[in-house]
Amino acid sequence: MAARLAGAAVVAVFLLMTLGNVVSATGSGLACPDWPLCHGSVIPPLRLDVLIEYSHRLAALAATVLIVATTVLTLRGTHAPGLRRLAWLLPVLLAGQIALGGITVLLKLPHLISTAHLVNALLILAGLIVLARGLQAAPAGGRADNDRLRRLARVGLILLLVQLALGGYVRHSGAGLACPDFPLCSGDVLPTQWLAGVHWVHRWLGVLLLGLFVHVAVMGRTAATRLVAALAVLQVALGIAAVLLQLTPVVRAAHAAVGYSIWAVLVWVSVEAGCWRGSFAPGTPPGATREAVHAT
């Protein structure tokens, strides 16, 4: 039951993040200028931008309920110390996410807070995926379970988190067209301004990650590793299209959603490769030590 609930929480958080990106792409972030109410009311005005923002808040409520329920069932049903620690960590991250969401609205979408809000959501999503897989059973290993793939998966997760954080900053700071052409940046090889520099790093780190993920696919030779590489190809194409099409909302939203998908699948790959194996080791059931002492 806990594993299924964790899986539902993964879906809910992914949809919540996707909705959050739609909010950003459509400029609806301040359609509800107050928090937790919307224009001082529980029921918001029936206006498109308000409904987009308010749907994001309702999705956040549903995800919150699922995360809390997952935590409770995990703590009641598993003795693996790593999974129990992860179950305790998720509500902490959730509380931070709620606080960051409120601050983001009340301070009128500050760039760094909005970026931190995204990064924290990615950590919650990763934690839920690891928890969901761990509650099913420890990965059995196999051809993809080797030291090189584990190292690549770990490096990929770190670099991808940096890349997604950069993408969030580019989006929230309005730097999406700081380099309005491709592959050059305002006709130059190297940027000359701060926001253009951030955009430039985000652009070419994405190309670097594409090469890394293709290498992961060749080494892993599983459906998940191949999916990471395929999504990375799509992501680079969407990034180029977003610039050339002047940040069309649909392309912009798809670009972010595919980025979150790569993150989710790569976390799954890291679990299957054994990066989190220590979290799945069974612990001693409560009271077992005491019963053993009495038995002797």
PDB file of C-alpha atoms in Angstrom:
ATOM      1  CA  MET A   1       0.000   0.000   0.000  1.00  0.00           C
ATOM      2  CA  ALA A   2       2.786   2.434   0.910  1.00  0.00           C
ATOM      3  CA  ALA A   3       4.579   1.737  -2.384  1.00  0.00           C
ATOM      4  CA  ARG A   4       1.423   2.455  -4.398  1.00  0.00           C
ATOM      5  CA  LEU A   5       0.800   5.615  -2.401  1.00  0.00           C
ATOM      6  CA  ALA A   6       4.386   6.740  -2.986  1.00  0.00           C
ATOM      7  CA  GLY A   7       3.882   6.133  -6.712  1.00  0.00           C
ATOM      8  CA  ALA A   8       0.732   8.255  -6.652  1.00  0.00           C
ATOM      9  CA  ALA A   9       2.681  10.980  -4.846  1.00  0.00           C
ATOM     10  CA  VAL A  10       5.351  10.868  -7.574  1.00  0.00           C
ATOM     11  CA  VAL A  11       2.683  11.432 -10.237  1.00  0.00           C
ATOM     12  CA  ALA A  12       1.063  14.213  -8.192  1.00  0.00           C
ATOM     13  CA  VAL A  13       4.351  16.054  -7.646  1.00  0.00           C
ATOM     14  CA  PHE A  14       5.312  15.739 -11.316  1.00  0.00           C
ATOM     15  CA  LEU A  15       1.934  17.158 -12.385  1.00  0.00           C
ATOM     16  CA  LEU A  16       2.295  19.905  -9.783  1.00  0.00           C
ATOM     17  CA  MET A  17       5.688  20.894 -11.170  1.00  0.00           C
ATOM     18  CA  THR A  18       4.330  20.839 -14.715  1.00  0.00           C
ATOM     19  CA  LEU A  19       1.444  23.083 -13.664  1.00  0.00           C
ATOM     20  CA  GLY A  20       3.929  25.378 -11.953  1.00  0.00           C
ATOM     21  CA  ASN A  21       5.791  25.739 -15.215  1.00  0.00           C
ATOM     22  CA  VAL A  22       2.529  26.509 -17.045  1.00  0.00           C
ATOM     23  CA  VAL A  23       1.941  29.219 -14.433  1.00  0.00           C
ATOM     24  CA  SER A  24       5.367  30.667 -15.206  1.00  0.00           C
ATOM     25  CA  ALA A  25       5.087  30.310 -19.005  1.00  0.00           C
ATOM     26  CA  THR A  26       1.726  32.116 -19.049  1.00  0.00           C
ATOM     27  CA  GLY A  27       2.816  34.841 -16.632  1.00  0.00           C
ATOM     28  CA  SER A  28       0.184  33.822 -14.073  1.00  0.00           C
ATOM     29  CA  GLY A  29       2.491  33.730 -11.048  1.00  0.00           C
ATOM     30  CA  LEU A  30       0.916  36.777  -9.415  1.00  0.00           C
ATOM     31  CA  ALA A  31      -2.635  36.203 -10.643  1.00  0.00           C
ATOM     32  CA  CYS A  32      -3.357  35.459  -6.976  1.00  0.00           C
ATOM     33  CA  PRO A  33      -1.370  38.285  -5.345  1.00  0.00           C
ATOM     34  CA  ASP A  34      -1.946  37.047  -1.793  1.00  0.00           C
ATOM     35  CA  TRP A  35      -1.354  33.747   0.014  1.00  0.00           C
ATOM     36  CA  PRO A  36      -2.867  31.382   1.087  1.00  0.00           C
ATOM     37  CA  LEU A  37      -6.090  33.053  -0.120  1.00  0.00           C
ATOM     38  CA  CYS A  38      -6.603  34.316  -3.663  1.00  0.00           C
ATOM     39  CA  HIS A  39      -7.790  37.922  -3.869  1.00  0.00           C
ATOM     40  CA  GLY A  40      -8.821  37.557  -0.246  1.00  0.00           C
ATOM     41  CA  SER A  41     -11.168  34.671  -0.948  1.00  0.00           C
ATOM     42  CA  VAL A  42     -11.162  30.860  -0.878  1.00  0.00           C
ATOM     43  CA  ILE A  43     -13.038  30.825  -4.200  1.00  0.00           C
ATOM     44  CA  PRO A  44     -11.046  32.895  -6.719  1.00  0.00           C
ATOM     45  CA  PRO A  45     -12.350  35.166  -9.503  1.00  0.00           C
ATOM     46  CA  LEU A  46     -13.231  33.242 -12.665  1.00  0.00           C
ATOM     47  CA  ARG A  47     -10.404  34.563 -14.822  1.00  0.00           C
ATOM     48  CA  LEU A  48      -8.052  32.393 -16.873  1.00  0.00           C
ATOM     49  CA  ASP A  49      -4.763  33.468 -15.299  1.00  0.00           C
ATOM     50  CA  VAL A  50      -6.281  33.232 -11.812  1.00  0.00           C
ATOM     51  CA  LEU A  51      -7.623  29.749 -12.503  1.00  0.00           C
ATOM     52  CA  ILE A  52      -4.214  28.603 -13.771  1.00  0.00           C
ATOM     53  CA  GLU A  53      -2.505  29.810 -10.602  1.00  0.00           C
ATOM     54  CA  TYR A  54      -5.267  28.523  -8.340  1.00  0.00           C
ATOM     55  CA  SER A  55      -5.189  25.080  -9.974  1.00  0.00           C
ATOM     56  CA  HIS A  56      -1.490  24.954  -9.094  1.00  0.00           C
ATOM     57  CA  ARG A  57      -2.355  25.631  -5.446  1.00  0.00           C
ATOM     58  CA  LEU A  58      -5.039  22.948  -5.417  1.00  0.00           C
ATOM     59  CA  ALA A  59      -2.602  20.474  -6.962  1.00  0.00           C
ATOM     60  CA  ALA A  60      -0.128  21.395  -4.223  1.00  0.00           C
ATOM     61  CA  LEU A  61      -2.753  20.539  -1.617  1.00  0.00           C
ATOM     62  CA  ALA A  62      -3.369  17.122  -3.178  1.00  0.00           C
ATOM     63  CA  ALA A  63       0.374  16.409  -3.387  1.00  0.00           C
ATOM     64  CA  THR A  64       0.798  17.448   0.252  1.00  0.00           C
ATOM     65  CA  VAL A  65      -1.848  14.976   1.416  1.00  0.00           C
ATOM     66  CA  LEU A  66      -0.231  12.148  -0.579  1.00  0.00           C
ATOM     67  CA  ILE A  67       3.268  12.918   0.717  1.00  0.00           C
ATOM     68  CA  VAL A  68       2.129  13.016   4.344  1.00  0.00           C
ATOM     69  CA  ALA A  69       0.158   9.784   3.925  1.00  0.00           C
ATOM     70  CA  THR A  70       3.167   8.127   2.273  1.00  0.00           C
ATOM     71  CA  THR A  71       5.381   9.170   5.173  1.00  0.00           C
ATOM     72  CA  VAL A  72       2.976   7.788   7.776  1.00  0.00           C
ATOM     73  CA  LEU A  73       2.529   4.426   6.029  1.00  0.00           C
ATOM     74  CA  THR A  74       6.259   4.078   5.384  1.00  0.00           C
ATOM     75  CA  LEU A  75       7.152   4.689   9.022  1.00  0.00           C
ATOM     76  CA  ARG A  76       4.540   2.183  10.108  1.00  0.00           C
ATOM     77  CA  GLY A  77       5.488  -0.508   7.618  1.00  0.00           C
ATOM     78  CA  THR A  78       9.250  -0.590   7.011  1.00  0.00           C
ATOM     79  CA  HIS A  79      12.316  -1.161   9.179  1.00  0.00           C
ATOM     80  CA  ALA A  80      14.934  -0.187   6.595  1.00  0.00           C
ATOM     81  CA  PRO A  81      16.798   2.725   8.274  1.00  0.00           C
ATOM     82  CA  GLY A  82      17.493   4.487   4.982  1.00  0.00           C
ATOM     83  CA  LEU A  83      13.855   4.449   3.920  1.00  0.00           C
ATOM     84  CA  ARG A  84      12.742   5.607   7.365  1.00  0.00           C
ATOM     85  CA  ARG A  85      15.169   8.538   7.235  1.00  0.00           C
ATOM     86  CA  LEU A  86      13.910   9.403   3.770  1.00  0.00           C
ATOM     87  CA  ALA A  87      10.315   9.200   4.993  1.00  0.00           C
ATOM     88  CA  TRP A  88      11.151  11.690   7.762  1.00  0.00           C
ATOM     89  CA  LEU A  89      13.020  13.978   5.346  1.00  0.00           C
ATOM     90  CA  LEU A  90      10.122  14.329   2.901  1.00  0.00           C
ATOM     91  CA  PRO A  91       7.813  16.271   5.272  1.00  0.00           C
ATOM     92  CA  VAL A  92      10.726  18.581   6.108  1.00  0.00           C
ATOM     93  CA  LEU A  93      11.271  19.303   2.420  1.00  0.00           C
ATOM     94  CA  LEU A  94       7.509  19.674   2.018  1.00  0.00           C
ATOM     95  CA  ALA A  95       7.328  22.264   4.796  1.00  0.00           C
ATOM     96  CA  GLY A  96      10.180  24.160   3.142  1.00  0.00           C
ATOM     97  CA  GLN A  97       8.394  23.971  -0.200  1.00  0.00           C
ATOM     98  CA  ILE A  98       5.178  25.406   1.228  1.00  0.00           C
ATOM     99  CA  ALA A  99       7.129  28.227   2.880  1.00  0.00           C
ATOM    100  CA  LEU A 100       9.054  28.981  -0.320  1.00  0.00           C
ATOM    101  CA  GLY A 101       5.805  29.017  -2.305  1.00  0.00           C
ATOM    102  CA  GLY A 102       4.230  31.527   0.065  1.00  0.00           C
ATOM    103  CA  ILE A 103       7.359  33.718   0.135  1.00  0.00           C
ATOM    104  CA  THR A 104       7.552  33.638  -3.659  1.00  0.00           C
ATOM    105  CA  VAL A 105       4.069  35.145  -3.940  1.00  0.00           C
ATOM    106  CA  LEU A 106       4.362  37.608  -1.061  1.00  0.00           C
ATOM    107  CA  LEU A 107       7.738  38.938  -2.301  1.00  0.00           C
ATOM    108  CA  LYS A 108       6.508  39.182  -5.917  1.00  0.00           C
ATOM    109  CA  LEU A 109       8.458  36.305  -7.500  1.00  0.00           C
ATOM    110  CA  PRO A 110      12.094  36.977  -6.495  1.00  0.00           C
ATOM    111  CA  HIS A 111      14.428  35.121  -8.857  1.00  0.00           C
ATOM    112  CA  LEU A 112      16.510  33.219  -6.303  1.00  0.00           C
ATOM    113  CA  ILE A 113      13.533  32.199  -4.135  1.00  0.00           C
ATOM    114  CA  SER A 114      11.647  30.985  -7.203  1.00  0.00           C
ATOM    115  CA  THR A 115      14.705  28.977  -8.263  1.00  0.00           C
ATOM    116  CA  ALA A 116      15.066  27.506  -4.765  1.00  0.00           C
ATOM    117  CA  HIS A 117      11.372  26.571  -4.939  1.00  0.00           C
ATOM    118  CA  LEU A 118      12.072  24.567  -8.107  1.00  0.00           C
ATOM    119  CA  VAL A 119      15.187  22.855  -6.728  1.00  0.00           C
ATOM    120  CA  ASN A 120      13.361  21.817  -3.568  1.00  0.00           C
ATOM    121  CA  ALA A 121      10.544  20.356  -5.681  1.00  0.00           C
ATOM    122  CA  LEU A 122      13.094  18.319  -7.634  1.00  0.00           C
ATOM    123  CA  LEU A 123      14.522  16.951  -4.385  1.00  0.00           C
ATOM    124  CA  ILE A 124      11.028  15.968  -3.209  1.00  0.00           C
ATOM    125  CA  LEU A 125      10.357  14.219  -6.514  1.00  0.00           C
ATOM    126  CA  ALA A 126      13.659  12.336  -6.300  1.00  0.00           C
ATOM    127  CA  GLY A 127      13.013  11.300  -2.709  1.00  0.00           C
ATOM    128  CA  LEU A 128       9.586   9.958  -3.584  1.00  0.00           C
ATOM    129  CA  ILE A 129      10.946   7.943  -6.520  1.00  0.00           C
ATOM    130  CA  VAL A 130      13.674   6.377  -4.370  1.00  0.00           C
ATOM    131  CA  LEU A 131      11.133   5.655  -1.640  1.00  0.00           C
ATOM    132  CA  ALA A 132       8.605   4.143  -4.054  1.00  0.00           C
ATOM    133  CA  ARG A 133      11.239   1.825  -5.558  1.00  0.00           C
ATOM    134  CA  GLY A 134      12.641   0.892  -2.169  1.00  0.00           C
ATOM    135  CA  LEU A 135       9.222  -0.004  -0.802  1.00  0.00           C
ATOM    136  CA  GLN A 136       8.682  -2.411  -3.693  1.00  0.00           C
ATOM    137  CA  ALA A 137      11.915  -4.339  -3.139  1.00  0.00           C
ATOM    138  CA  ALA A 138      15.624  -3.745  -3.296  1.00  0.00           C
ATOM    139  CA  PRO A 139      16.845  -3.591  -6.919  1.00  0.00           C
ATOM    140  CA  ALA A 140      18.039  -6.992  -8.057  1.00  0.00           C
ATOM    141  CA  GLY A 141      20.965  -5.563 -10.023  1.00  0.00           C
ATOM    142  CA  GLY A 142      22.097  -7.049 -13.312  1.00  0.00           C
ATOM    143  CA  ARG A 143      24.061  -5.932 -16.337  1.00  0.00           C
ATOM    144  CA  ALA A 144      23.401  -2.230 -15.657  1.00  0.00           C
ATOM    145  CA  ASP A 145      24.513  -2.620 -12.024  1.00  0.00           C
ATOM    146  CA  ASN A 146      28.204  -1.722 -12.216  1.00  0.00           C
ATOM    147  CA  ASP A 147      30.553   0.804 -10.711  1.00  0.00           C
ATOM    148  CA  ARG A 148      30.991   2.894 -13.869  1.00  0.00           C
ATOM    149  CA  LEU A 149      27.269   3.292 -14.414  1.00  0.00           C
ATOM    150  CA  ARG A 150      26.772   4.200 -10.756  1.00  0.00           C
ATOM    151  CA  ARG A 151      29.440   6.893 -11.044  1.00  0.00           C
ATOM    152  CA  LEU A 152      27.925   8.234 -14.260  1.00  0.00           C
ATOM    153  CA  ALA A 153      24.457   8.280 -12.711  1.00  0.00           C
ATOM    154  CA  ARG A 154      25.701  10.196  -9.665  1.00  0.00           C
ATOM    155  CA  VAL A 155      27.576  12.735 -11.800  1.00  0.00           C
ATOM    156  CA  GLY A 156      24.564  13.033 -14.087  1.00  0.00           C
ATOM    157  CA  LEU A 157      22.225  13.748 -11.167  1.00  0.00           C
ATOM    158  CA  ILE A 158      24.487  16.489  -9.799  1.00  0.00           C
ATOM    159  CA  LEU A 159      25.007  18.153 -13.176  1.00  0.00           C
ATOM    160  CA  LEU A 160      21.338  17.832 -14.104  1.00  0.00           C
ATOM    161  CA  LEU A 161      20.251  19.431 -10.824  1.00  0.00           C
ATOM    162  CA  VAL A 162      22.589  22.349 -11.563  1.00  0.00           C
ATOM    163  CA  GLN A 163      21.248  22.522 -15.117  1.00  0.00           C
ATOM    164  CA  LEU A 164      17.608  22.550 -14.020  1.00  0.00           C
ATOM    165  CA  ALA A 165      18.379  25.193 -11.400  1.00  0.00           C
ATOM    166  CA  LEU A 166      20.037  27.304 -14.100  1.00  0.00           C
ATOM    167  CA  GLY A 167      16.992  26.791 -16.306  1.00  0.00           C
ATOM    168  CA  GLY A 168      14.738  27.935 -13.477  1.00  0.00           C
ATOM    169  CA  TYR A 169      16.860  31.026 -12.952  1.00  0.00           C
ATOM    170  CA  VAL A 170      16.888  31.784 -16.680  1.00  0.00           C
ATOM    171  CA  ARG A 171      13.092  31.488 -16.747  1.00  0.00           C
ATOM    172  CA  HIS A 172      12.388  33.519 -13.618  1.00  0.00           C
ATOM    173  CA  SER A 173      14.935  36.246 -14.351  1.00  0.00           C
ATOM    174  CA  GLY A 174      13.622  36.774 -17.881  1.00  0.00           C
ATOM    175  CA  ALA A 175      16.891  35.639 -19.478  1.00  0.00           C
ATOM    176  CA  GLY A 176      15.229  33.251 -21.924  1.00  0.00           C
ATOM    177  CA  LEU A 177      16.114  35.544 -24.809  1.00  0.00           C
ATOM    178  CA  ALA A 178      19.313  37.008 -23.361  1.00  0.00           C
ATOM    179  CA  CYS A 179      20.932  35.090 -26.216  1.00  0.00           C
ATOM    180  CA  PRO A 180      18.260  35.587 -28.906  1.00  0.00           C
ATOM    181  CA  ASP A 181      19.985  33.525 -31.589  1.00  0.00           C
ATOM    182  CA  PHE A 182      21.546  30.090 -31.881  1.00  0.00           C
ATOM    183  CA  PRO A 183      24.284  28.852 -31.771  1.00  0.00           C
ATOM    184  CA  LEU A 184      25.763  32.330 -31.269  1.00  0.00           C
ATOM    185  CA  CYS A 185      24.749  34.754 -28.537  1.00  0.00           C
ATOM    186  CA  SER A 186      23.662  38.093 -30.004  1.00  0.00           C
ATOM    187  CA  GLY A 187      26.017  37.366 -32.877  1.00  0.00           C
ATOM    188  CA  ASP A 188      28.999  36.666 -30.589  1.00  0.00           C
ATOM    189  CA  VAL A 189      30.694  33.416 -29.616  1.00  0.00           C
ATOM    190  CA  LEU A 190      30.891  34.449 -25.955  1.00  0.00           C
ATOM    191  CA  PRO A 191      28.351  36.549 -24.025  1.00  0.00           C
ATOM    192  CA  THR A 192      29.236  39.945 -22.576  1.00  0.00           C
ATOM    193  CA  GLN A 193      26.483  40.417 -19.964  1.00  0.00           C
ATOM    194  CA  TRP A 194      25.495  38.559 -16.782  1.00  0.00           C
ATOM    195  CA  LEU A 195      22.108  37.219 -17.857  1.00  0.00           C
ATOM    196  CA  ALA A 196      23.436  36.332 -21.291  1.00  0.00           C
ATOM    197  CA  GLY A 197      26.267  34.464 -19.544  1.00  0.00           C
ATOM    198  CA  VAL A 198      23.819  32.465 -17.428  1.00  0.00           C
ATOM    199  CA  HIS A 199      21.799  31.639 -20.543  1.00  0.00           C
ATOM    200  CA  TRP A 200      24.989  30.636 -22.398  1.00  0.00           C
ATOM    201  CA  VAL A 201      26.128  28.292 -19.600  1.00  0.00           C
ATOM    202  CA  HIS A 202      22.660  26.741 -19.416  1.00  0.00           C
ATOM    203  CA  ARG A 203      22.652  26.231 -23.179  1.00  0.00           C
ATOM    204  CA  TRP A 204      25.998  24.469 -23.479  1.00  0.00           C
ATOM    205  CA  LEU A 205      25.705  22.507 -20.244  1.00  0.00           C
ATOM    206  CA  GLY A 206      22.597  21.002 -21.852  1.00  0.00           C
ATOM    207  CA  VAL A 207      24.683  19.899 -24.853  1.00  0.00           C
ATOM    208  CA  LEU A 208      27.312  18.449 -22.493  1.00  0.00           C
ATOM    209  CA  LEU A 209      24.622  16.533 -20.600  1.00  0.00           C
ATOM    210  CA  LEU A 210      23.278  15.163 -23.887  1.00  0.00           C
ATOM    211  CA  GLY A 211      26.656  13.557 -24.517  1.00  0.00           C
ATOM    212  CA  LEU A 212      26.750  12.195 -20.965  1.00  0.00           C
ATOM    213  CA  PHE A 213      23.275  10.681 -21.240  1.00  0.00           C
ATOM    214  CA  VAL A 214      24.068   9.050 -24.576  1.00  0.00           C
ATOM    215  CA  HIS A 215      27.063   7.472 -22.843  1.00  0.00           C
ATOM    216  CA  VAL A 216      24.776   6.301 -20.018  1.00  0.00           C
ATOM    217  CA  ALA A 217      22.438   4.720 -22.569  1.00  0.00           C
ATOM    218  CA  VAL A 218      25.291   2.895 -24.323  1.00  0.00           C
ATOM    219  CA  MET A 219      26.669   1.615 -21.032  1.00  0.00           C
ATOM    220  CA  GLY A 220      23.377   0.754 -19.339  1.00  0.00           C
ATOM    221  CA  ARG A 221      21.563  -0.756 -22.336  1.00  0.00           C
ATOM    222  CA  THR A 222      18.230  -0.710 -20.510  1.00  0.00           C
ATOM    223  CA  ALA A 223      14.909   0.855 -21.451  1.00  0.00           C
ATOM    224  CA  ALA A 224      15.367   3.515 -18.768  1.00  0.00           C
ATOM    225  CA  THR A 225      18.865   4.570 -19.851  1.00  0.00           C
ATOM    226  CA  ARG A 226      17.754   4.736 -23.480  1.00  0.00           C
ATOM    227  CA  LEU A 227      14.769   6.851 -22.436  1.00  0.00           C
ATOM    228  CA  VAL A 228      17.082   9.306 -20.666  1.00  0.00           C
ATOM    229  CA  ALA A 229      19.114   9.738 -23.863  1.00  0.00           C
ATOM    230  CA  ALA A 230      16.007  10.102 -26.049  1.00  0.00           C
ATOM    231  CA  LEU A 231      14.517  12.704 -23.719  1.00  0.00           C
ATOM    232  CA  ALA A 232      17.834  14.570 -23.682  1.00  0.00           C
ATOM    233  CA  VAL A 233      17.794  14.794 -27.483  1.00  0.00           C
ATOM    234  CA  LEU A 234      14.236  16.125 -27.347  1.00  0.00           C
ATOM    235  CA  GLN A 235      15.189  18.559 -24.597  1.00  0.00           C
ATOM    236  CA  VAL A 236      18.031  20.115 -26.589  1.00  0.00           C
ATOM    237  CA  ALA A 237      15.738  20.442 -29.612  1.00  0.00           C
ATOM    238  CA  LEU A 238      13.051  22.144 -27.492  1.00  0.00           C
ATOM    239  CA  GLY A 239      15.629  24.493 -25.997  1.00  0.00           C
ATOM    240  CA  ILE A 240      16.743  25.605 -29.446  1.00  0.00           C
ATOM    241  CA  ALA A 241      13.118  25.928 -30.577  1.00  0.00           C
ATOM    242  CA  ALA A 242      12.246  27.998 -27.518  1.00  0.00           C
ATOM    243  CA  VAL A 243      14.872  30.567 -28.512  1.00  0.00           C
ATOM    244  CA  LEU A 244      14.129  30.584 -32.235  1.00  0.00           C
ATOM    245  CA  LEU A 245      10.350  30.803 -31.603  1.00  0.00           C
ATOM    246  CA  GLN A 246      10.742  33.661 -29.104  1.00  0.00           C
ATOM    247  CA  LEU A 247       9.680  31.672 -26.022  1.00  0.00           C
ATOM    248  CA  THR A 248       6.335  30.455 -27.325  1.00  0.00           C
ATOM    249  CA  PRO A 249       4.494  29.352 -24.128  1.00  0.00           C
ATOM    250  CA  VAL A 250       3.747  25.824 -25.366  1.00  0.00           C
ATOM    251  CA  VAL A 251       7.367  25.145 -26.321  1.00  0.00           C
ATOM    252  CA  ARG A 252       8.619  26.783 -23.135  1.00  0.00           C
ATOM    253  CA  ALA A 253       6.319  24.667 -20.969  1.00  0.00           C
ATOM    254  CA  ALA A 254       7.252  21.484 -22.852  1.00  0.00           C
ATOM    255  CA  HIS A 255      10.962  22.270 -22.429  1.00  0.00           C
ATOM    256  CA  ALA A 256      10.594  22.398 -18.639  1.00  0.00           C
ATOM    257  CA  ALA A 257       8.336  19.325 -18.467  1.00  0.00           C
ATOM    258  CA  VAL A 258      10.831  17.239 -20.452  1.00  0.00           C
ATOM    259  CA  GLY A 259      13.595  18.443 -18.122  1.00  0.00           C
ATOM    260  CA  TYR A 260      11.619  17.189 -15.123  1.00  0.00           C
ATOM    261  CA  SER A 261      11.035  13.899 -16.949  1.00  0.00           C
ATOM    262  CA  ILE A 262      14.773  13.433 -17.500  1.00  0.00           C
ATOM    263  CA  TRP A 263      15.352  14.066 -13.795  1.00  0.00           C
ATOM    264  CA  ALA A 264      12.726  11.505 -12.776  1.00  0.00           C
ATOM    265  CA  VAL A 265      14.001   8.789 -15.137  1.00  0.00           C
ATOM    266  CA  LEU A 266      17.635   9.433 -14.189  1.00  0.00           C
ATOM    267  CA  VAL A 267      16.774   9.058 -10.501  1.00  0.00           C
ATOM    268  CA  TRP A 268      15.154   5.722 -11.390  1.00  0.00           C
ATOM    269  CA  VAL A 269      18.292   4.710 -13.322  1.00  0.00           C
ATOM    270  CA  SER A 270      20.433   5.600 -10.304  1.00  0.00           C
ATOM    271  CA  VAL A 271      18.275   3.388  -8.077  1.00  0.00           C
ATOM    272  CA  GLU A 272      18.474   0.462 -10.487  1.00  0.00           C
ATOM    273  CA  ALA A 273      22.248   0.935 -10.783  1.00  0.00           C
ATOM    274  CA  GLY A 274      22.589   0.569  -7.016  1.00  0.00           C
ATOM    275  CA  CYS A 275      23.377   4.165  -6.046  1.00  0.00           C
ATOM    276  CA  TRP A 276      20.899   4.008  -3.149  1.00  0.00           C
ATOM    277  CA  ARG A 277      21.366   0.371  -2.153  1.00  0.00           C
ATOM    278  CA  GLY A 278      22.282   1.260   1.421  1.00  0.00           C
ATOM    279  CA  SER A 279      18.862   2.836   1.890  1.00  0.00           C
ATOM    280  CA  PHE A 280      17.142  -0.470   1.158  1.00  0.00           C
ATOM    281  CA  ALA A 281      19.023  -2.589   3.700  1.00  0.00           C
ATOM    282  CA  PRO A 282      16.597  -3.989   6.271  1.00  0.00           C
ATOM    283  CA  GLY A 283      17.003  -2.812   9.828  1.00  0.00           C
ATOM    284  CA  THR A 284      16.132  -4.400  13.117  1.00  0.00           C
ATOM    285  CA  PRO A 285      12.383  -4.337  13.823  1.00  0.00           C
ATOM    286  CA  PRO A 286      11.407  -2.293  16.877  1.00  0.00           C
ATOM    287  CA  GLY A 287      11.546  -4.452  19.973  1.00  0.00           C
ATOM    288  CA  ALA A 288      13.518  -7.233  18.269  1.00  0.00           C
ATOM    289  CA  THR A 289      16.664  -6.597  20.305  1.00  0.00           C
ATOM    290  CA  ARG A 290      14.722  -6.574  23.528  1.00  0.00           C
ATOM    291  CA  GLU A 291      12.994  -9.844  22.609  1.00  0.00           C
ATOM    292  CA  ALA A 292      16.337 -11.432  21.741  1.00  0.00           C
ATOM    293  CA  VAL A 293      17.713 -10.489  25.151  1.00  0.00           C
ATOM    294  CA  HIS A 294      14.703 -12.036  26.904  1.00  0.00           C
ATOM    295  CA  ALA A 295      15.064 -15.186  24.799  1.00  0.00           C
ATOM    296  CA  THR A 296      18.618 -15.709  26.013  1.00  0.00           C
TER     297      THR A 296
END
